[in-house]
Coordinates of C-alpha atoms and ligand atoms in Angstrom, one line a residue:
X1 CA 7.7 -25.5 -17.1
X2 CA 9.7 -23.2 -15.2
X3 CA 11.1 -19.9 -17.6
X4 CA 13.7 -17.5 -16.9
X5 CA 12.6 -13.8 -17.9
X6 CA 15.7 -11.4 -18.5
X7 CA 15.2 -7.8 -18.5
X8 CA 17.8 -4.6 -18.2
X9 CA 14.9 -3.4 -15.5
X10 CA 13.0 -5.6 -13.2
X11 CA 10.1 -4.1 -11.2
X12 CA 8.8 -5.8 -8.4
X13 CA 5.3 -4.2 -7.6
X14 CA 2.8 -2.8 -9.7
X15 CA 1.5 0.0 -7.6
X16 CA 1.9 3.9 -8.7
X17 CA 5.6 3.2 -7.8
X18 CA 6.5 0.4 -10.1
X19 CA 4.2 1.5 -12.7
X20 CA 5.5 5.0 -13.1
X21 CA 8.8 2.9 -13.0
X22 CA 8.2 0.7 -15.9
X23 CA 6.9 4.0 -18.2
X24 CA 9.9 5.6 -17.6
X25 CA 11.6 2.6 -18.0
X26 CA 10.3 1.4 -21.0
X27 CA 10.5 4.8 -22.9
X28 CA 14.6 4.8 -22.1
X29 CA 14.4 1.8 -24.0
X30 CA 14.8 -0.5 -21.0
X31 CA 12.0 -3.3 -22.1
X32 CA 10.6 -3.8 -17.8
X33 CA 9.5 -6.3 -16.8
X34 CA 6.7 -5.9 -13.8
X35 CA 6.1 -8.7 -11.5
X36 CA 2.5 -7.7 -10.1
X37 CA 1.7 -9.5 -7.0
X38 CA -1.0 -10.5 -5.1
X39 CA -2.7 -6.7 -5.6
X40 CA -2.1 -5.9 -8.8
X41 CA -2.3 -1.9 -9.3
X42 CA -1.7 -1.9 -5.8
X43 CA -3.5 0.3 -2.3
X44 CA -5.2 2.3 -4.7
X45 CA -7.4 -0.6 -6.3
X46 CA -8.9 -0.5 -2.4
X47 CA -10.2 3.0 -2.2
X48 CA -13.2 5.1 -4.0
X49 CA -12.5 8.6 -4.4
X50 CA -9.0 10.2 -5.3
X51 CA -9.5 13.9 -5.4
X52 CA -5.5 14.6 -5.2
X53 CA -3.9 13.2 -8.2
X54 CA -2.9 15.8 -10.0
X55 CA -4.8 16.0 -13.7
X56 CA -7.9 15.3 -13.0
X57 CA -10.5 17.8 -12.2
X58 CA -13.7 15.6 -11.7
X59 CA -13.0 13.1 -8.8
X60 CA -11.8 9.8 -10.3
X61 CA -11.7 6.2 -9.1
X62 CA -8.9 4.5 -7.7
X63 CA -8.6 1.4 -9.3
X64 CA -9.9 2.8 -12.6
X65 CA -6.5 5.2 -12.3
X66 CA -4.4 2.2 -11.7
X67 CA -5.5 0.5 -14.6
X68 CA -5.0 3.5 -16.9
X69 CA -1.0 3.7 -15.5
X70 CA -1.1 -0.1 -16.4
X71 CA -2.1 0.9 -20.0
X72 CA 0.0 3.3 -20.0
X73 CA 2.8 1.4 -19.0
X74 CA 1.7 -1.7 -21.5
X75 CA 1.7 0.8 -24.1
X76 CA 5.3 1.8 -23.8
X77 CA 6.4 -1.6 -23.9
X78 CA 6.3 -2.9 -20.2
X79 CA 5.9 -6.8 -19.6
X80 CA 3.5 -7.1 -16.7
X81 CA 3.5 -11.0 -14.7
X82 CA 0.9 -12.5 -12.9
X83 CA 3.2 -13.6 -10.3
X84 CA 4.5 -12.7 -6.6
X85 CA 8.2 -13.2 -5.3
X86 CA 9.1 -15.7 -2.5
X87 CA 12.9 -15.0 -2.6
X88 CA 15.5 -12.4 -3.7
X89 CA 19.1 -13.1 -4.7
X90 CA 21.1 -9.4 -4.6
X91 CA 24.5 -10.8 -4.5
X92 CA 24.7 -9.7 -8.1
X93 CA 25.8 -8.9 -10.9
X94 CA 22.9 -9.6 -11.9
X95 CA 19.5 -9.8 -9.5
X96 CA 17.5 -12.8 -9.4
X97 CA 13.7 -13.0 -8.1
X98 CA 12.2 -16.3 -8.0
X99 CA 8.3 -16.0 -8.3
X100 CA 5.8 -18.2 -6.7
X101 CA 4.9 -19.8 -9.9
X102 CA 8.6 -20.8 -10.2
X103 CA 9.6 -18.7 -13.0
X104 CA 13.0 -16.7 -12.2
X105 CA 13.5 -13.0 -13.0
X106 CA 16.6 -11.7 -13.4
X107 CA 17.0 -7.9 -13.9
X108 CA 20.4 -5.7 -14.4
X109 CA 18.7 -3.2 -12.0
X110 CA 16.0 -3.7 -9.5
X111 CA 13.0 -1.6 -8.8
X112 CA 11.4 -2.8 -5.2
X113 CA 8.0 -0.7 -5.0
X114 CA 6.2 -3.8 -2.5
X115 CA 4.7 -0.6 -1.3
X116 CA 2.5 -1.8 2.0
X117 CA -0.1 -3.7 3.4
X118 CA -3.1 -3.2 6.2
X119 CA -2.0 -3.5 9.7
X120 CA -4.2 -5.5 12.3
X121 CA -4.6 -4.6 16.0
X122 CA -3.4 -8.1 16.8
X123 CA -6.3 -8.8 19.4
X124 CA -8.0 -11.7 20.6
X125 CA -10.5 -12.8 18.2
X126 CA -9.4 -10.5 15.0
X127 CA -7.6 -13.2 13.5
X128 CA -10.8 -15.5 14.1
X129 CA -13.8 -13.1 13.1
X130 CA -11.5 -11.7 9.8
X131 CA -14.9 -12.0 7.1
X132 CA -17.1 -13.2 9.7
X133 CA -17.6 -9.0 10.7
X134 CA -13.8 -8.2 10.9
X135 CA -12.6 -6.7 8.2
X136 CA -9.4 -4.3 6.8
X137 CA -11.3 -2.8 3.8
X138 CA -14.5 -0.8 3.6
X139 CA -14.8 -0.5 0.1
X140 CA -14.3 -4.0 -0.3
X141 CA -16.9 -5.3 2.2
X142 CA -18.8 -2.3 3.4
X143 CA -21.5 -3.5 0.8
X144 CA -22.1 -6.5 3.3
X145 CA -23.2 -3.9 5.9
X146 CA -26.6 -2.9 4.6
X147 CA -28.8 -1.4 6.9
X148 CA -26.5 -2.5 9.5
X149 CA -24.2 -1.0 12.6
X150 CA -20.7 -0.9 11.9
X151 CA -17.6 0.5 13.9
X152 CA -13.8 1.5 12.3
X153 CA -10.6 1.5 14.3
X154 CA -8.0 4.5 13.9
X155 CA -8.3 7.9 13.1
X156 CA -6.3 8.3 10.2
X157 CA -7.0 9.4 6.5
X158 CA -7.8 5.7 6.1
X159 CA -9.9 5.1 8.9
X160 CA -11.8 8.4 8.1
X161 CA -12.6 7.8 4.5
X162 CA -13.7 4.4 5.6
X163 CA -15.9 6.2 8.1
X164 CA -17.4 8.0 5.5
X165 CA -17.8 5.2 2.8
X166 CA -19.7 3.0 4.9
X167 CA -22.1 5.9 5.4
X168 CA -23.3 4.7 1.8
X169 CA -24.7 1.8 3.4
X170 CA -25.1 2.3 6.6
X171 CA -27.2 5.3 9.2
X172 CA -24.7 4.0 12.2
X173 CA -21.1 4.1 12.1
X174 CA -19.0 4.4 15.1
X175 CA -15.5 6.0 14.7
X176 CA -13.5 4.3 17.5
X177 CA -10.1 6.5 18.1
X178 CA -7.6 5.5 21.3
X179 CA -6.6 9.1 21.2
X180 CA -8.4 12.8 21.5
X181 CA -7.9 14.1 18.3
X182 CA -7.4 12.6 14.7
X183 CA -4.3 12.8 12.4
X184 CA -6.2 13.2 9.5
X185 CA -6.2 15.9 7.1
X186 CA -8.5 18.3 8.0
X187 CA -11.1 18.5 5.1
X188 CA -11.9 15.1 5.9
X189 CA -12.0 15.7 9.5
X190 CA -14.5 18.1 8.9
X191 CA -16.4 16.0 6.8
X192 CA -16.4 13.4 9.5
X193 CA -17.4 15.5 12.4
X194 CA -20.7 17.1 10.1
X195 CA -22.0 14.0 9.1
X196 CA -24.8 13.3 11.3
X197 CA -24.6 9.1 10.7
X198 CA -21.5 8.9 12.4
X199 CA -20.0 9.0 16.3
X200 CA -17.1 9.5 17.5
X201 CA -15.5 7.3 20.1
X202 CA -12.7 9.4 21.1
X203 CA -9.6 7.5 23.7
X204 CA -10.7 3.5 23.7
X205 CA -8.4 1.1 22.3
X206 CA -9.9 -2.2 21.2
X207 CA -9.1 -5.5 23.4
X208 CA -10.9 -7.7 22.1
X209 CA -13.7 -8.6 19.3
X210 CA -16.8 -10.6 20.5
X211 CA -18.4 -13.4 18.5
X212 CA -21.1 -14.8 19.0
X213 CA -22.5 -18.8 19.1
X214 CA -22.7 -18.3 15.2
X215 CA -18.7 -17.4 15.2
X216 CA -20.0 -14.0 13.9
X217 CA -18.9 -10.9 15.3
X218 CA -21.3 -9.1 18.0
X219 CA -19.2 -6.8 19.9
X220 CA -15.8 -4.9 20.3
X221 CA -14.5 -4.7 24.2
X222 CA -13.0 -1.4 24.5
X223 CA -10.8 0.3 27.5
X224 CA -10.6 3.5 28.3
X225 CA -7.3 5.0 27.5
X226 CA -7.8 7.4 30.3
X227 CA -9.6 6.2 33.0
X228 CA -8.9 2.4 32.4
X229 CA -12.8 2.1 32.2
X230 CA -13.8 -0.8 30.5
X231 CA -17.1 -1.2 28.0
X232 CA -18.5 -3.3 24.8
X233 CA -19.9 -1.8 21.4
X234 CA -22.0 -4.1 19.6
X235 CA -21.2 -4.2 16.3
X236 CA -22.3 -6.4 13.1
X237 CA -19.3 -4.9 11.3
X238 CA -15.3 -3.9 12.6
X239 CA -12.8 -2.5 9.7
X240 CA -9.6 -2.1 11.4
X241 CA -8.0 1.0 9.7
X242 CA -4.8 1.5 11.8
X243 CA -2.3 2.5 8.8
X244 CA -0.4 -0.3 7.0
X245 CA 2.9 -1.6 7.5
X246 CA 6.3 -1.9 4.3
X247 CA 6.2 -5.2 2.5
X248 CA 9.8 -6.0 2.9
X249 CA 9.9 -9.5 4.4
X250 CA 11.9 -10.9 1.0
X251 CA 14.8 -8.3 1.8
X252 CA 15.8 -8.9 5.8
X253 CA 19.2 -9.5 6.2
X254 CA 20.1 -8.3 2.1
X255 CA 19.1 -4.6 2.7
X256 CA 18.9 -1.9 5.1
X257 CA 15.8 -0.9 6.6
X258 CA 15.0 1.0 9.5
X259 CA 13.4 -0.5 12.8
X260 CA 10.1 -0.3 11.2
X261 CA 11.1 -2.8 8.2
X262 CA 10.9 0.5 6.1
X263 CA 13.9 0.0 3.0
X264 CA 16.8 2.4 3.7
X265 CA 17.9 5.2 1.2
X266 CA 20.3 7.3 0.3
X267 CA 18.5 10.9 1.6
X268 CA 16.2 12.4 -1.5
X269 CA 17.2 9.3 -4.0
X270 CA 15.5 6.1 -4.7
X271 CA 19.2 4.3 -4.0
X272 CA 19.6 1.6 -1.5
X273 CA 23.3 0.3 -0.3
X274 CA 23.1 -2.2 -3.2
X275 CA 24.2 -0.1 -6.5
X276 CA 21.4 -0.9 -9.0
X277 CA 18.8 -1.7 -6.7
X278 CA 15.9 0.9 -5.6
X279 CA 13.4 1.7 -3.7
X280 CA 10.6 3.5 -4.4
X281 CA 7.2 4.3 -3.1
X282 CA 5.3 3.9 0.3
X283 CA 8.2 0.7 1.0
X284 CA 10.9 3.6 1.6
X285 CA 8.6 6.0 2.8
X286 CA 7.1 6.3 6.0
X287 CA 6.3 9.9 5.7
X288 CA 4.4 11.2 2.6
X289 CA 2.8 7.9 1.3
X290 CA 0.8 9.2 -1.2
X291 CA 0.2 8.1 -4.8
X292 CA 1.7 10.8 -6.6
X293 CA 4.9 10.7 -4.4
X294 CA 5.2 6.6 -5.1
X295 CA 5.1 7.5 -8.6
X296 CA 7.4 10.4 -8.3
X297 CA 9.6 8.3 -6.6
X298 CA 9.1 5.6 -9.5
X299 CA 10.4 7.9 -12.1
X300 CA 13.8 8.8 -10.0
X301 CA 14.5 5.4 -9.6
X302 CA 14.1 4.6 -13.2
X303 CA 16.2 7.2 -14.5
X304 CA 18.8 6.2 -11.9
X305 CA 18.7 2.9 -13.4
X306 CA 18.9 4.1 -17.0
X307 CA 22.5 6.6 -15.7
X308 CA 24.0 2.9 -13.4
X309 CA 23.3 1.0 -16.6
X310 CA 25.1 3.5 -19.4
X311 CA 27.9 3.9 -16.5
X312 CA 27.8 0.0 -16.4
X313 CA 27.6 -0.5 -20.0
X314 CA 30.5 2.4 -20.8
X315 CA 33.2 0.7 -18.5
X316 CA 32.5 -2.1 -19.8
X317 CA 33.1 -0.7 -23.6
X318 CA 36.4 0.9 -22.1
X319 CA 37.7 -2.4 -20.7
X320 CA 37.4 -4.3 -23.4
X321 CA 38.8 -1.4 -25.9
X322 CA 41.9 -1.1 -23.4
X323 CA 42.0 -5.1 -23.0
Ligands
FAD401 P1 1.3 0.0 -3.4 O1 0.2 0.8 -4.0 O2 1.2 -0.5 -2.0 O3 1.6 -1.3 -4.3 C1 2.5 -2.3 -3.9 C2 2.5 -3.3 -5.0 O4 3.5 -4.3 -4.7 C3 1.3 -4.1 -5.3 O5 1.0 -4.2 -6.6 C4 1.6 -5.5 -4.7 O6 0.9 -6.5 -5.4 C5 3.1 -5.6 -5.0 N1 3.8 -6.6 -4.2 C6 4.0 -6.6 -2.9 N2 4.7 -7.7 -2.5 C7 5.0 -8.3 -3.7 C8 5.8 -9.4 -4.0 N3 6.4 -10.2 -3.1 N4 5.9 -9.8 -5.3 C9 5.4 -9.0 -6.3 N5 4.6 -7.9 -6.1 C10 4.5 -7.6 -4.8 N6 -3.0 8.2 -1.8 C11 -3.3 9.3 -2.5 O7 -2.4 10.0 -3.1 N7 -4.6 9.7 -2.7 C12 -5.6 9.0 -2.1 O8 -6.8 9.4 -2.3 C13 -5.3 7.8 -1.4 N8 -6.3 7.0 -0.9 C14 -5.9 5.9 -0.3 C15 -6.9 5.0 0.2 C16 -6.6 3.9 0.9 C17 -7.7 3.0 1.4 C18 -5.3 3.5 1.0 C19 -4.9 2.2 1.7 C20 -4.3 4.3 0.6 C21 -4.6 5.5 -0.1 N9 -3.6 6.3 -0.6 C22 -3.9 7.5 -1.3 C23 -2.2 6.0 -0.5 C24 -1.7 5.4 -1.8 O9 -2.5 4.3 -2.2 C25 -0.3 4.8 -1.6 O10 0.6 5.8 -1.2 C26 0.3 4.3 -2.9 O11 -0.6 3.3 -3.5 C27 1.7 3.6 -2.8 O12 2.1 3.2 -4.0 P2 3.2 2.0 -4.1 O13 3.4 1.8 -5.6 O14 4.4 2.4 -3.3 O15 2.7 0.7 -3.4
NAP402 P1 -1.8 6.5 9.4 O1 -1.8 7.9 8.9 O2 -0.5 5.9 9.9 O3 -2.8 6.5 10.7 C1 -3.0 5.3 11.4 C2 -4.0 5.6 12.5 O4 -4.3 4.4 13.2 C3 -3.6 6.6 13.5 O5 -4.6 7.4 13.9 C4 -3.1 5.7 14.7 O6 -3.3 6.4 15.9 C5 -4.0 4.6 14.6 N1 -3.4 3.3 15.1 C6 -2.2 2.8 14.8 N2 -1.9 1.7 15.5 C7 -3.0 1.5 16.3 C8 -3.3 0.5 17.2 N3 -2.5 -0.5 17.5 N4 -4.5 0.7 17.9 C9 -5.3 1.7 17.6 N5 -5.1 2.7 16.7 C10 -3.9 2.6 16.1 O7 -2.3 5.5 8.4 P2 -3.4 5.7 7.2 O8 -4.6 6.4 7.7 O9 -3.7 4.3 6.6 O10 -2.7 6.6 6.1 C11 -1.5 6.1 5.6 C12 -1.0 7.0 4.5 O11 -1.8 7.0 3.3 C13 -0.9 8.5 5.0 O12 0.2 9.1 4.5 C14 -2.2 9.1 4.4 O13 -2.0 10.5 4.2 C15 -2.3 8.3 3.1 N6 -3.7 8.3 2.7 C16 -4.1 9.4 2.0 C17 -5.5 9.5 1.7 C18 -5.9 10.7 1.0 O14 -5.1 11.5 0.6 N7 -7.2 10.9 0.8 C19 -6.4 8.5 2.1 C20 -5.9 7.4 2.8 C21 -4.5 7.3 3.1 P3 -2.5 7.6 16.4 O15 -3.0 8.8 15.6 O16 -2.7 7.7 17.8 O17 -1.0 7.3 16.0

C-alpha cells in the first residue's frame, strides 16, 4: 500500500551532495529523509581510485567512501528510501515527490542533489551494441575485456582514468580524442602519455560503431576532424567517456535551469527561485563537479534549510501570538 513519508527535510539523491545534506541535516535535528535512486551513493560507486578527498592519506575506494557517508548519515538519524522520483509538485507549502514505488514524500524544504549521469555520442549503432561491446563504465565492465583490445571516447578526467583502468586487463587500449590536446588534469595526463599499453588517437570523432553478424561490436568508424579522412578501429570493447549530463528532467518548466538543463542558483548559495528548495552538487554545477564540492555544497544547503525553517517556524509563532 501506498505511504506518505513526512519530513522537515527531504533529500532527493544520495550522492556526496545529499548525503552531506542529510548529516547536516539530521544533526540540526531535522529527521531527513533520503530518497536514493537508481545509483544509490551516487558517480562515485562507478570509479576505483579517489586520491582527492580530503582525509585520507592512502588512496581509498569510491564506493567504499560512499557507503561510509551513508553510515554516517544513518548514524545521525537519516531515513534512506529505496525509491526514485517520477514527479515533483513545488507549488508549496509544502513539497511533494511521488516515488516510483508510489509512496509520496512530502518535505518542508527540498534538497535536489540528482547530481548527473553518462552522456552518449548518440551514434548509429551505440544505442544497439550498449553491453554487446558498448559501454559507459570501465570499472563496471572493463573486467569483460580480458586479454582483449578496447578503445575509450573523450579526453577528459573520466575518459582518462578509464584509459588507465582498463590497462588492468588489457595490453591494448586506444584513447580516441576529436581534439589535439586533453582537458584533463595533468597528473593523469602524464600518466596516460607514459604508459606504454595505451595510444593515443588524437582529432577523430566517432560516427559510427560496427557490429558484427553476432550483433557484437567489431569496429568504431572514425573521421578525421581535420582532414575529413575517414578510417575504422577494430575494437572488442568501446566505453564512451564524454562527460555526463544534470539529472533534472523531474524539474522543466518548475525551476530554472540554464540551457544545459543545469538547476539555476542564486551566485555562491545552494538557493533556487523556489524559497525552500536547493540545489546542490554536480546538478547546479557545471564547473567544479567534484565530490568534495557536492558535499560542500550539501552542507550550505542544509543549513540554509535549518535558517528558512526557524524564519518559517518564528513567523508563524508571531502570527499566532498577534492573532
Ligand atoms: P551524484 O554522485 O551524481 O549522485 C546523484 C544521486 O541522485 C544518485 O544517488 C542518484 O541515484 C540520485 N538520483 C538521480 N535521479 C534521482 C531521482 N529521480 N530520484 C531519486 N534519486 C535520484 N570526483 C572527485 O572528487 N574525485 C574523484 O576521484 C572522482 N572520480 C570520478 C570518477 C568517475 C568515473 C566519475 C563519473 C566521477 C568522478 N568524480 C570524482 C566526480 C564525482 O563523482 C561527482 O562530482 C559527485 O559524485 C557528484 O555528487 P552529487 O551528489 O552531486 O551527485
Ligand atoms: P568533461 O571534463 O566534461 O570531459 C568530457 C570530454 O569528452 C571532453 O574531453 C570532451 O571533449 C569530450 N566530449 C564531449 N562530448 C563529446 C562528443 N560528442 N564527442 C566526442 N567527445 C566529446 O567530463 P568528465 O571527464 O566526465 O569529468 C566531469 C567532471 O568530473 C570534471 O569536473 C572532472 O574534473 C570530474 N572528475 C574528476 C576526477 C578526478 O578528480 N580524479 C575523475 C573523473 C571526473 P572536449 O575536450 O573537446 O570538449
Amino acid at each position: 500500500m501506498a505511504t506518505t513519508h513526512k519530513t522537515r527535510m527531504l533529500i532527493i539523491g544520495s550522492g556526496p551532495a545529499g548525503l552531506s545534506a542529510a548529516i547536516y541535516g539530521a544533526r540540526a535535528g531535522m529527521e531527513p529523509i533520503v530518497v536514493q535512486g537508481l545509483q544509490p551513493g551516487g558517480q562515485l560507486t562507478i570509479t576505483t581510485d579517489v586520491e582527492n578527498y580530503p582525509g585520507f592519506r592512502e588512496v581509498i575506494q569510491g564506493p567504499w567512501l560512499m557507503q561510509e557517508m551513508q553510515a554516517q548519515a544513518e548514524h545521525v538519524g537519516t531515513r534512506m528510501m529505496w525509491d526514485t522520483i517520477t514527479s515533483v509538485d513545488l507549488s508549496g507549502p509544502v513539497f511533494v515527490a511521488t516515488g516510483d514505488s508510489g509512496d509520496t514524500y512530502e518535505g518542508d524544504t527540498l534538497v535536489i542533489a540528482t547530481g548527473a549521469q553518462a552522456r552518449w555520442l548518440g551514434v548509429p549503432g551505440e544505442q544497439a551494441l550498449s553491453g554487446k561491446g558498448v559501454s559507459a563504465c570501465a570499472t563496471c565492465d572493463g573486467f569483460f575485456y580480458r586479454g582483449r583490445k578496447v578503445v575509450v571516447i573523450g579526453g577528459g578526467n573520466t575518459a582518462v582514468e578509464e584509459a588507465l583502468y582498463l590497462t588492468n586487463h588489457s595490453d591494448d587500449v586506444t584513447l580516441i580524442h576529436r581534439r589535439d590536446s586533453l582537458r584533463a588534469e595533468k597528473i593523469l595526463q602524464d600518466r596516460l602519455l607514459a604508459n606504454p599499453k595505451i595510444t593515443v588517437v588524437w582529432n577523430k570523432k566517432v560516427d559510427e560503431f560496427l557490429g558484427d553478424d553476432r550483433g557484437e561490436l567489431r569496429a568504431v568508424a572514425l573521421t578525421d576532424t581535420e582532414t575529413g579522412e575517414k578510417s575504422e578501429i577494430a575494437t572488442d570493447g568501446a566505453f564512451v567517456a564524454i562527460g555526463h549530463a544534470p539529472a533534472t528532467e523531474l524539474f522543466k518548466g518548475k525551476l530554472a535551469m540554464d540551457e544545459t538543463g543545469y538547476l539555476l542558483v542564486q551566485p555562491g548559495t545552494p538557493k533556487t527561485d523556489i524559497p525552500g528548495v536547493y540545489a546542490a552538487g554536480d546538478v547546479s554545477d557545471h564547473t567544479y563537479r567534484q565530490a568534495i564540492t557536492a558535499a560542500g555544497s550539501g552542507c550550505m544547503a542544509a543549513l540554509d534549510a535549518e535558517r528558512y525553517l526557524a524564519e518559517r517556524d518564528f513567523a508563524g509563532i508571531t502570527e499566532t501570538e498577534q492573532a
